[in-house]
Coordinates of C-alpha atoms (C1' of nucleotides) in Angstrom, one line a residue:
Chain A
M1 CA -71.6 -2.1 30.8
I2 CA -71.0 -3.8 27.9
K3 CA -68.2 -5.8 27.4
T4 CA -66.6 -7.8 24.7
R5 CA -64.3 -10.3 24.5
I6 CA -62.0 -11.9 22.2
A7 CA -61.1 -15.4 23.3
P8 CA -58.2 -16.9 21.6
S9 CA -55.8 -20.0 22.1
P10 CA -52.6 -20.2 22.5
T11 CA -51.8 -23.1 20.5
G12 CA -49.7 -21.0 17.0
D13 CA -48.4 -18.7 15.6
P14 CA -51.1 -15.2 16.4
H15 CA -53.7 -15.6 13.2
V16 CA -54.9 -12.8 11.5
G17 CA -58.2 -14.3 12.2
T18 CA -57.4 -12.9 16.1
I19 CA -56.8 -9.5 14.6
Y20 CA -60.1 -9.3 12.6
Q21 CA -62.2 -10.4 16.2
A22 CA -60.3 -8.6 18.3
L23 CA -61.2 -5.1 16.0
F24 CA -65.2 -6.2 16.0
N25 CA -65.3 -6.5 19.1
R26 CA -62.7 -3.5 20.2
V27 CA -64.8 -1.1 18.3
F28 CA -68.1 -2.4 19.7
A29 CA -67.1 -2.1 23.0
H30 CA -65.4 1.0 23.0
Q31 CA -68.6 2.6 20.5
N32 CA -70.8 1.7 23.8
N33 CA -68.3 3.4 26.5
G34 CA -67.7 -0.1 27.1
K35 CA -64.8 -2.8 27.9
F36 CA -63.0 -5.1 26.0
I37 CA -61.7 -7.9 27.5
L38 CA -58.9 -10.9 26.2
R39 CA -59.4 -14.5 27.9
I40 CA -56.4 -16.8 26.9
E41 CA -58.1 -20.5 26.1
D42 CA -55.2 -22.4 27.6
T43 CA -57.4 -25.9 28.1
D44 CA -56.4 -27.6 25.8
R45 CA -53.6 -29.3 27.3
T46 CA -52.5 -31.2 24.6
R47 CA -51.8 -28.0 22.1
F48 CA -50.6 -25.7 24.2
N49 CA -48.1 -23.5 23.2
P50 CA -45.9 -21.3 25.8
E51 CA -44.8 -19.2 23.5
S52 CA -48.0 -18.4 22.3
Q53 CA -50.0 -15.9 24.9
R54 CA -47.0 -13.7 24.8
R55 CA -47.0 -13.3 20.5
L56 CA -50.2 -12.5 20.4
L57 CA -50.5 -10.2 23.0
E58 CA -47.2 -8.5 21.0
M59 CA -49.4 -8.5 18.3
L60 CA -52.2 -6.8 19.5
D61 CA -50.3 -3.4 21.3
W62 CA -48.6 -3.9 17.5
V63 CA -51.9 -3.5 15.5
G64 CA -52.8 -1.2 17.9
L65 CA -55.6 -3.3 19.6
P66 CA -54.7 -3.8 22.8
A67 CA -57.7 -5.5 25.1
D68 CA -58.6 -3.3 28.0
E69 CA -58.4 -6.6 30.8
S70 CA -55.8 -9.3 29.9
P71 CA -53.8 -11.7 31.6
T72 CA -51.2 -8.8 31.6
V73 CA -53.0 -5.6 32.6
G74 CA -55.0 -7.6 34.3
G75 CA -58.3 -6.0 35.7
P76 CA -61.4 -6.9 37.9
A77 CA -62.7 -10.1 36.5
G78 CA -60.9 -12.6 38.1
S79 CA -58.7 -14.3 36.0
Y80 CA -57.7 -14.2 31.9
I81 CA -56.4 -16.9 31.5
Q82 CA -58.7 -20.1 31.4
T83 CA -57.2 -22.4 32.9
E84 CA -57.1 -20.8 36.2
R85 CA -60.8 -20.6 36.1
V86 CA -60.6 -24.6 36.1
A87 CA -62.5 -24.6 40.0
N88 CA -64.8 -22.4 38.4
H89 CA -65.8 -25.0 36.2
Q90 CA -65.9 -27.7 38.0
K91 CA -67.9 -26.5 40.0
Y92 CA -70.8 -25.2 37.5
A93 CA -70.7 -29.1 35.6
A94 CA -71.0 -30.0 39.5
Q95 CA -73.9 -28.3 40.1
M96 CA -75.9 -29.4 36.8
L97 CA -75.2 -32.7 37.3
E98 CA -77.7 -32.1 41.1
A99 CA -79.5 -30.4 38.9
G100 CA -80.0 -33.3 36.8
T101 CA -79.5 -31.0 33.6
A102 CA -76.3 -32.3 33.1
Y103 CA -74.8 -36.1 33.3
R104 CA -71.7 -38.6 33.9
A105 CA -70.6 -40.5 30.8
F106 CA -68.3 -43.6 31.2
D107 CA -67.4 -44.0 27.5
T108 CA -64.0 -44.4 26.4
S109 CA -62.8 -42.8 23.6
A110 CA -61.6 -45.6 22.1
E111 CA -65.9 -46.5 22.4
L112 CA -66.7 -43.5 20.6
E113 CA -64.8 -43.9 18.3
E114 CA -65.8 -47.4 17.2
R115 CA -69.4 -46.9 17.5
R116 CA -68.5 -42.9 15.0
K117 CA -67.4 -45.5 12.0
I118 CA -69.8 -48.0 12.6
A119 CA -72.6 -44.8 12.4
E120 CA -69.9 -43.4 9.1
A121 CA -70.0 -47.3 7.9
A122 CA -74.4 -47.6 7.6
K123 CA -74.1 -44.1 6.5
A124 CA -76.0 -42.4 9.2
S125 CA -76.3 -38.8 8.4
Y126 CA -75.5 -37.9 12.2
R127 CA -72.5 -38.8 13.9
G128 CA -73.2 -37.0 17.4
Y129 CA -73.1 -39.0 20.7
D130 CA -75.4 -41.9 21.3
R131 CA -76.0 -41.1 24.4
R132 CA -75.5 -43.9 25.7
D133 CA -75.3 -43.2 29.5
R134 CA -77.7 -40.7 29.4
D135 CA -80.6 -42.4 32.1
L136 CA -78.0 -44.7 33.6
S137 CA -79.1 -44.0 37.7
K138 CA -78.0 -41.7 40.0
A139 CA -76.7 -45.1 42.2
E140 CA -75.2 -46.3 39.1
S141 CA -73.9 -42.9 38.0
D142 CA -72.4 -42.7 41.0
D143 CA -71.5 -46.3 42.3
Q144 CA -69.7 -45.7 38.5
A145 CA -67.3 -42.8 39.5
A146 CA -66.6 -44.4 42.8
N147 CA -65.0 -47.3 41.7
G148 CA -62.9 -45.1 39.8
E149 CA -64.0 -45.6 36.1
P150 CA -63.0 -42.3 34.1
F151 CA -65.5 -40.2 33.0
V152 CA -66.5 -37.1 31.4
I153 CA -70.1 -34.2 31.7
R154 CA -72.8 -34.3 29.0
I155 CA -74.2 -31.9 28.5
K156 CA -78.8 -32.7 28.7
A157 CA -80.0 -31.4 25.6
P158 CA -83.8 -31.7 25.3
L159 CA -85.0 -34.6 23.4
E160 CA -87.9 -32.6 21.7
G161 CA -88.7 -29.0 20.8
E162 CA -85.9 -26.6 19.0
V163 CA -83.5 -23.9 19.7
I164 CA -83.6 -20.2 18.8
V165 CA -80.8 -18.4 18.3
Q166 CA -81.1 -14.9 18.4
D167 CA -78.2 -13.6 16.3
R168 CA -78.1 -9.5 15.4
L169 CA -76.5 -10.2 12.0
R170 CA -78.9 -13.4 10.8
G171 CA -82.7 -12.6 13.3
A172 CA -83.8 -15.8 14.5
V173 CA -81.7 -19.1 13.6
T174 CA -83.8 -22.5 15.0
F175 CA -82.2 -25.9 15.8
K176 CA -84.6 -28.9 16.1
A177 CA -83.5 -30.7 19.2
T178 CA -83.0 -33.5 17.1
E179 CA -80.5 -32.0 15.8
L180 CA -78.1 -31.8 19.2
D181 CA -76.1 -33.8 20.8
D182 CA -75.2 -34.5 24.2
K183 CA -72.5 -32.2 24.0
V184 CA -69.5 -32.3 26.8
L185 CA -68.7 -30.3 29.3
L186 CA -66.3 -31.6 31.7
K187 CA -63.3 -33.5 30.2
A188 CA -61.8 -36.5 31.7
D189 CA -59.5 -35.0 33.0
G190 CA -61.0 -32.6 34.6
F191 CA -60.7 -29.7 32.2
P192 CA -63.9 -27.9 31.0
T193 CA -64.5 -27.8 26.5
Y194 CA -64.8 -25.0 24.7
H195 CA -68.5 -24.6 25.4
L196 CA -68.9 -25.0 29.7
A197 CA -66.0 -22.7 29.8
A198 CA -66.6 -19.9 27.2
M199 CA -69.7 -19.6 28.6
S200 CA -69.1 -19.7 32.3
D201 CA -66.3 -17.8 32.3
D202 CA -68.9 -15.2 29.6
H203 CA -71.1 -15.5 32.8
D204 CA -68.6 -14.7 35.1
M205 CA -67.0 -11.7 33.3
G206 CA -70.2 -9.4 32.8
V207 CA -69.6 -10.4 28.7
T208 CA -72.9 -8.8 27.6
H209 CA -71.9 -9.2 23.6
V210 CA -70.4 -13.0 22.0
I211 CA -69.0 -11.4 19.3
R212 CA -66.9 -14.2 17.0
A213 CA -66.8 -16.3 13.7
E214 CA -69.2 -17.7 11.9
E215 CA -68.0 -21.5 13.1
W216 CA -69.8 -21.0 16.2
L217 CA -73.4 -20.4 15.9
T218 CA -73.6 -23.3 14.7
S219 CA -73.1 -24.3 18.9
T220 CA -75.1 -22.2 19.8
P221 CA -77.6 -23.5 20.3
I222 CA -75.7 -25.5 23.2
H223 CA -74.1 -22.6 24.6
K224 CA -77.4 -21.3 25.0
L225 CA -78.7 -24.7 26.9
I226 CA -76.3 -24.6 29.1
I227 CA -77.3 -20.7 30.2
Q228 CA -80.7 -21.8 30.7
A229 CA -79.8 -25.0 33.3
M230 CA -77.9 -22.3 34.6
G231 CA -81.0 -19.8 35.0
W232 CA -77.5 -16.6 33.8
Q233 CA -78.3 -14.0 31.5
E234 CA -78.0 -14.7 28.2
P235 CA -75.5 -12.4 25.9
E236 CA -76.3 -10.9 22.9
W237 CA -75.0 -13.7 19.9
I238 CA -73.2 -11.5 17.3
H239 CA -72.0 -14.5 14.9
T240 CA -68.7 -12.5 12.0
P241 CA -68.1 -13.9 8.6
L242 CA -65.4 -15.6 7.7
L243 CA -62.5 -15.1 5.9
R244 CA -61.4 -17.3 3.6
N245 CA -59.2 -18.5 0.9
P246 CA -58.9 -17.8 -2.4
D247 CA -60.6 -20.9 -2.7
K248 CA -63.3 -19.3 -0.3
S249 CA -62.3 -21.9 2.3
K250 CA -62.0 -21.2 5.9
L251 CA -59.2 -18.8 6.5
S252 CA -56.3 -21.8 6.9
K253 CA -52.7 -21.9 7.0
R254 CA -52.4 -23.9 4.6
K255 CA -54.1 -22.0 1.9
S256 CA -53.0 -19.1 3.0
N257 CA -50.5 -16.3 4.6
T258 CA -52.3 -16.5 8.7
S259 CA -49.1 -15.1 10.5
V260 CA -49.7 -11.6 11.9
E261 CA -45.8 -12.1 12.8
S262 CA -45.1 -12.5 9.3
Y263 CA -47.3 -9.4 7.8
K264 CA -44.8 -7.2 9.9
D265 CA -42.5 -9.1 9.2
M266 CA -42.5 -8.2 5.1
G267 CA -43.8 -4.7 6.2
I268 CA -47.2 -4.4 6.6
T269 CA -47.3 -1.6 8.4
P270 CA -50.5 -1.7 11.5
E271 CA -52.1 0.7 10.2
A272 CA -52.9 -0.8 7.1
L273 CA -54.2 -4.2 8.1
V274 CA -56.4 -3.0 10.7
N275 CA -57.1 -0.7 7.9
Y276 CA -57.9 -3.9 5.2
L277 CA -58.8 -6.2 8.0
G278 CA -61.8 -3.7 8.6
M279 CA -62.8 -2.7 4.9
M280 CA -63.9 -7.3 4.7
A281 CA -67.6 -7.4 5.2
F282 CA -67.7 -3.8 6.5
S283 CA -67.8 -0.3 4.0
M284 CA -67.6 2.8 4.8
P285 CA -71.2 4.5 4.8
D286 CA -69.5 7.8 2.2
G287 CA -67.1 4.6 0.9
R288 CA -63.6 5.6 2.0
E289 CA -61.1 3.3 1.6
L290 CA -58.9 5.3 3.3
F291 CA -59.1 4.8 7.7
N292 CA -58.4 3.9 11.0
F293 CA -59.8 2.5 13.9
T294 CA -61.1 6.3 14.9
D295 CA -62.8 6.5 11.8
L296 CA -64.5 3.0 12.3
L297 CA -65.3 4.0 16.2
E298 CA -67.4 6.9 14.5
H299 CA -69.1 4.9 11.8
F300 CA -69.3 1.5 12.7
T301 CA -72.6 -0.3 12.3
W302 CA -73.4 -4.2 11.8
E303 CA -76.1 -2.7 9.5
R304 CA -73.1 -2.1 7.5
V305 CA -71.5 -6.1 7.4
S306 CA -72.6 -7.5 4.7
L307 CA -72.4 -11.5 5.8
G308 CA -70.4 -13.2 2.3
G309 CA -67.4 -14.6 3.9
P310 CA -64.7 -12.2 2.0
V311 CA -61.5 -13.5 0.4
F312 CA -58.6 -12.6 1.6
D313 CA -56.5 -10.6 -0.6
I314 CA -53.0 -10.0 0.0
G315 CA -52.9 -8.3 -3.5
K316 CA -54.8 -5.6 -1.8
L317 CA -53.4 -5.1 1.3
T318 CA -50.7 -4.5 -0.4
W319 CA -52.0 -1.9 -2.2
L320 CA -53.6 -0.6 0.6
N321 CA -50.3 -0.3 2.6
G322 CA -48.2 1.2 -0.6
R323 CA -51.0 3.8 0.1
Y324 CA -49.9 3.9 3.7
I325 CA -46.4 5.4 2.3
R326 CA -46.9 7.2 0.3
E327 CA -49.9 9.3 1.8
V328 CA -50.9 8.2 5.3
L329 CA -47.6 8.2 7.1
T330 CA -45.2 11.3 7.0
L331 CA -41.5 11.2 5.3
E332 CA -40.2 11.1 8.1
D333 CA -42.3 8.2 9.5
V334 CA -41.6 6.2 6.3
V335 CA -38.1 6.7 6.9
V336 CA -38.0 5.6 10.5
R337 CA -39.8 2.2 9.3
A338 CA -37.4 1.5 6.3
K339 CA -34.7 1.9 8.6
P340 CA -34.7 -1.4 9.5
Y341 CA -35.4 -2.9 6.8
L342 CA -31.7 -1.3 5.2
E343 CA -29.8 -2.1 8.3
Q344 CA -31.0 -5.3 7.8
A345 CA -29.6 -4.7 4.3
G346 CA -25.7 -4.0 6.1
Y347 CA -26.7 -0.3 4.4
D348 CA -24.5 2.1 6.4
L349 CA -27.3 4.7 6.7
S350 CA -24.6 7.6 9.3
D351 CA -25.7 10.1 6.0
T352 CA -29.4 11.2 7.3
A353 CA -29.3 13.2 4.8
K354 CA -29.0 11.1 2.4
L355 CA -31.1 8.3 4.1
T356 CA -34.5 11.3 3.7
R357 CA -33.7 11.7 -0.2
V358 CA -32.9 7.9 -1.1
I359 CA -36.2 6.8 0.9
D360 CA -38.1 10.5 -0.1
A361 CA -37.2 9.3 -4.9
L362 CA -37.9 5.4 -3.6
R363 CA -41.7 6.7 -2.2
P364 CA -44.0 5.7 -4.2
R365 CA -41.8 2.6 -6.0
F366 CA -42.4 0.4 -2.9
D367 CA -45.7 -0.9 -1.4
T368 CA -44.4 -3.4 2.0
F369 CA -41.1 -2.8 3.5
S370 CA -39.7 -5.9 2.5
E371 CA -39.0 -3.9 -0.8
V372 CA -37.4 -1.1 -0.3
A373 CA -33.4 -2.7 0.2
E374 CA -33.6 -4.2 -3.0
K375 CA -34.7 -1.2 -5.0
A376 CA -32.3 0.7 -3.2
S377 CA -29.5 -1.1 -3.1
Y378 CA -27.5 1.3 -5.7
F379 CA -27.2 4.3 -3.5
Y380 CA -25.6 2.7 -0.5
Q381 CA -23.7 -0.8 -3.0
D382 CA -21.6 -1.1 -5.9
I383 CA -24.1 -1.3 -9.3
V384 CA -24.8 -4.6 -10.3
L385 CA -25.0 -4.5 -14.5
E386 CA -27.7 -5.8 -16.0
D387 CA -27.6 -7.1 -19.2
K388 CA -30.3 -4.6 -20.8
A389 CA -28.6 -1.6 -18.8
K390 CA -25.3 -3.3 -20.6
A391 CA -26.6 -2.0 -23.6
K392 CA -27.3 0.6 -23.1
L393 CA -23.5 1.8 -21.4
E394 CA -22.4 0.7 -24.6
E395 CA -25.2 2.6 -26.9
G396 CA -24.3 5.5 -24.8
R397 CA -20.8 5.5 -24.0
G398 CA -19.5 8.1 -26.1
H399 CA -22.0 10.7 -24.4
L400 CA -21.0 10.1 -21.4
A401 CA -17.7 10.3 -22.0
S402 CA -18.0 13.6 -24.1
L403 CA -20.6 14.5 -20.5
L404 CA -18.1 14.4 -18.2
P405 CA -15.8 17.5 -18.6
L406 CA -19.1 19.8 -18.5
L407 CA -20.5 17.6 -15.4
E408 CA -16.9 17.5 -13.5
P409 CA -16.4 21.4 -12.8
V410 CA -20.0 22.1 -12.1
A411 CA -22.2 22.7 -8.6
W412 CA -24.2 19.2 -8.0
T413 CA -28.0 20.1 -8.3
W414 CA -30.4 19.0 -10.8
D415 CA -31.4 22.6 -12.3
V416 CA -27.3 23.2 -13.2
I417 CA -27.3 19.7 -14.1
E418 CA -30.3 19.4 -16.1
P419 CA -29.5 22.0 -18.2
I420 CA -26.2 20.8 -19.5
I421 CA -27.2 17.4 -20.1
K422 CA -30.3 18.4 -22.2
G423 CA -27.5 21.2 -24.1
Y424 CA -25.3 18.7 -24.8
A425 CA -28.7 16.8 -26.1
E426 CA -30.0 18.7 -28.5
N427 CA -26.5 19.9 -29.3
A428 CA -24.6 16.1 -30.0
G429 CA -28.2 15.6 -32.3
A430 CA -29.1 13.0 -29.8
K431 CA -32.7 11.8 -27.6
L432 CA -32.5 13.3 -24.7
G433 CA -33.5 9.5 -23.7
A434 CA -29.9 8.5 -26.3
V435 CA -28.6 10.3 -22.7
M436 CA -30.5 9.4 -19.7
Q437 CA -30.5 6.2 -20.2
P438 CA -27.0 5.2 -20.5
I439 CA -26.5 7.7 -17.2
R440 CA -28.5 5.6 -15.7
A441 CA -27.7 2.7 -16.6
A442 CA -23.9 3.8 -15.6
L443 CA -25.9 4.8 -11.9
T444 CA -27.6 2.3 -11.2
G445 CA -26.9 -0.6 -13.2
K446 CA -30.1 -1.0 -13.8
L447 CA -32.9 1.4 -16.9
E448 CA -35.2 1.9 -13.7
S449 CA -34.8 4.4 -11.5
P450 CA -36.8 7.4 -9.5
G451 CA -36.0 10.6 -11.5
M452 CA -32.6 11.1 -12.8
G453 CA -32.9 14.3 -10.3
E454 CA -33.5 12.4 -7.3
L455 CA -30.8 9.7 -8.3
L456 CA -27.9 12.3 -8.8
E457 CA -29.2 14.3 -6.3
A458 CA -29.0 11.6 -3.7
L459 CA -25.7 10.2 -4.9
G460 CA -23.7 12.8 -4.0
K461 CA -21.2 13.9 -7.5
E462 CA -18.6 12.1 -6.0
L463 CA -20.8 8.9 -6.7
C464 CA -21.5 10.2 -9.8
L465 CA -19.1 10.9 -11.5
T466 CA -16.4 7.5 -10.3
R467 CA -19.5 5.6 -11.6
I468 CA -19.5 7.5 -14.7
K469 CA -15.6 7.2 -15.4
N470 CA -16.2 3.3 -13.8
A471 CA -18.6 3.2 -17.4
V472 CA -16.4 4.8 -19.8
Chain B
rG1 C1' -74.6 -37.0 4.2
rG2 C1' -77.6 -34.0 7.9
rC3 C1' -78.1 -29.4 10.5
rC4 C1' -77.2 -24.1 9.9
rC5 C1' -75.5 -19.7 7.9
rC6 C1' -74.2 -17.5 3.0
rG7 C1' -75.1 -15.6 -2.6
rU8 C1' -73.7 -8.2 -7.0
rC9 C1' -67.8 -7.6 -11.9
rA10 C1' -61.8 -12.2 -10.7
rU11 C1' -62.1 -10.0 -6.2
rC12 C1' -63.1 -6.2 -1.9
rU13 C1' -67.7 -4.1 -2.0
rA14 C1' -71.7 0.8 -3.0
rG15 C1' -77.5 -0.8 -3.9
rC16 C1' -82.1 -1.2 1.1
rG17 C1' -89.1 -1.8 -5.4
rG18 C1' -87.6 2.8 -10.8
rU19 C1' -80.4 3.7 -10.9
rU20 C1' -76.4 4.3 -18.0
rA21 C1' -76.1 -1.3 -11.6
rG22 C1' -71.8 2.6 -8.6
rG23 C1' -66.3 2.5 -6.2
rA24 C1' -61.8 0.3 -5.2
rU25 C1' -58.2 -3.6 -6.3
rA26 C1' -56.5 -6.5 -10.3
rU27 C1' -55.9 -6.3 -15.8
rC28 C1' -55.8 -3.9 -21.1
rG29 C1' -55.3 1.7 -23.3
rC30 C1' -54.5 6.5 -23.1
rC31 C1' -52.4 10.6 -21.0
rC32 C1' -47.6 13.1 -18.2
rU33 C1' -42.7 11.7 -18.5
rU34 C1' -35.3 10.7 -19.0
rU35 C1' -37.1 5.0 -17.4
rC36 C1' -39.8 2.2 -14.1
rA37 C1' -42.7 3.3 -10.5
rA38 C1' -46.8 6.8 -8.6
rG39 C1' -50.9 10.0 -10.8
rG40 C1' -54.2 11.2 -14.4
rC41 C1' -58.0 9.7 -17.5
rG42 C1' -60.8 5.6 -20.2
rA43 C1' -61.4 0.2 -21.7
rG44 C1' -63.9 -4.7 -20.2
rU45 C1' -66.1 -8.1 -16.4
rA46 C1' -71.6 -8.9 -11.5
rC47 C1' -76.7 -9.2 -9.6
rA48 C1' -76.4 -17.8 -9.9
rC49 C1' -81.6 -19.7 -12.7
rG50 C1' -86.7 -20.1 -12.0
rA51 C1' -91.0 -19.2 -9.4
rG52 C1' -94.4 -15.9 -7.5
rU53 C1' -95.7 -10.3 -5.0
rU54 C1' -95.7 -6.1 -7.7
rC55 C1' -98.1 -1.2 -13.4
rG56 C1' -92.1 -2.6 -11.7
rA57 C1' -87.4 -6.6 -8.8
rU58 C1' -80.4 -6.3 -8.2
rU59 C1' -83.6 -4.9 -4.1
rC60 C1' -89.3 -8.8 -1.1
rU61 C1' -91.5 -15.0 -0.5
rC62 C1' -90.4 -19.8 -2.1
rG63 C1' -87.6 -23.8 -5.0
rU64 C1' -83.8 -25.1 -7.0
rC65 C1' -78.2 -24.5 -7.6
rG66 C1' -73.5 -23.0 -5.9
rG67 C1' -69.9 -21.4 -2.1
rG68 C1' -68.7 -22.0 2.7
rG69 C1' -69.9 -23.5 7.5
rU70 C1' -70.1 -27.6 12.1
rC71 C1' -70.9 -32.4 12.8
rA72 C1' -63.9 -34.0 18.5
rC73 C1' -62.9 -35.7 25.8
rC74 C1' -60.1 -28.3 19.9
rA75 C1' -61.1 -23.9 20.3

RNA sequence: GGCCCCGUCAUCUAGCGGUUAGGAUAUCGCCCUUUCAAGGCGAGUACACGAGUUCGAUUCUCGUCGGGGUCACCA
């Protein structure tokens, strides 16, 4: 059975790149009746953040890409938290040590740092580990370890030849052995590094396809070497293009908004986020831009993945979100999703019919839900008269005064009000705009709003008349 | 800097030897219109460069250039 995984580390805010990876992994697994699993890679104890895991799981649920097996839902593949698997990692490291495919290195961090600096000063092009302890005899090594000298376990990478990685998207990628170094497998604190942990967990959990970001490509030969040393089955490697900042560098918190939670907060719908991520590097065969996870299940292929790293463009995400608001979601849906933002602004939403009318009128006018409270302000709060609106109001005050008695007695629907206003303008020899804009200003305090009909009906007769009177 | 990956409008992309190089976002213009949006229509903007291969290269090969990634006891 096909198994894919994402293996995020619980160090910070849930990252859009993680969701991006989840999308690839989940789509591919589910296309093949496989399982998509989530493993928390928490072996870096110094950067561990206890909140991070819960928030990550929440975000996966929110976007609708939950894992089939994870720390919360469980599954047959043992613990889904990496630190709970360290006994295995240590066992494998010991086996490699025993087999001679790995060795103890007693260098201290300070020593390594020192040597790195010297190498840098000498402008040496390669600054990996210098393999000082690679050829320590077994007796020496055992001795030093027995004496309590701290050590790490490093892989014994080949000194010559080459390692060829078959990548699904890029074909054969060749690395010369001379470019590889003896990476740390097990740290001095007894925890594994990513290299050992990820590969052994993938093996133990039955992961068949490693779908991960391109940044891992250059460490894949080491991963392949670990797998070979242990005699495991090699997974298929698929390195997907990296999401980029506008300056083309790897998407980062510093230069872009990478926080899934913040997109949620600003009122990006999860459907739009997933859709947008889906069009990063991938395109539908028929070119459509609006699609969901099910559509991906049907049409996704690696052949349609382009390799240039896509710039994460918040402008286009926002536009796409707008399309979801006005084309994909039902009005009821939009109302439900807008509600929290309006409540937060302190509006009284007890009149459901009014709320629905307001949202309906505003629908083509906002792209993210965070904009809705501001756009709806004059429906729920006293107007704030803007300067330009004030000027218009003064120009048209006479019209307003004349119109008031005509409006007071009538039923408050646009089909009865419209002929009154138009008739009045005609009789007064005024342009329609010269009448309409002052009304709009009186009603909203602005010169921009939904159509007059929608405005009048949503506001209701009483409020409208009051505001016009106030203006006169 | 070494190594690895990548290279079509500003951005996301279609294209898989012969196309007026298509679509989308953004920008601008027009239409609709009581305003602003939305919507419709339209405009400008791209095959990085140089050699090959070929009757013919955006498409295949190589080189150059450019961008990115990586070179931690982080993932």
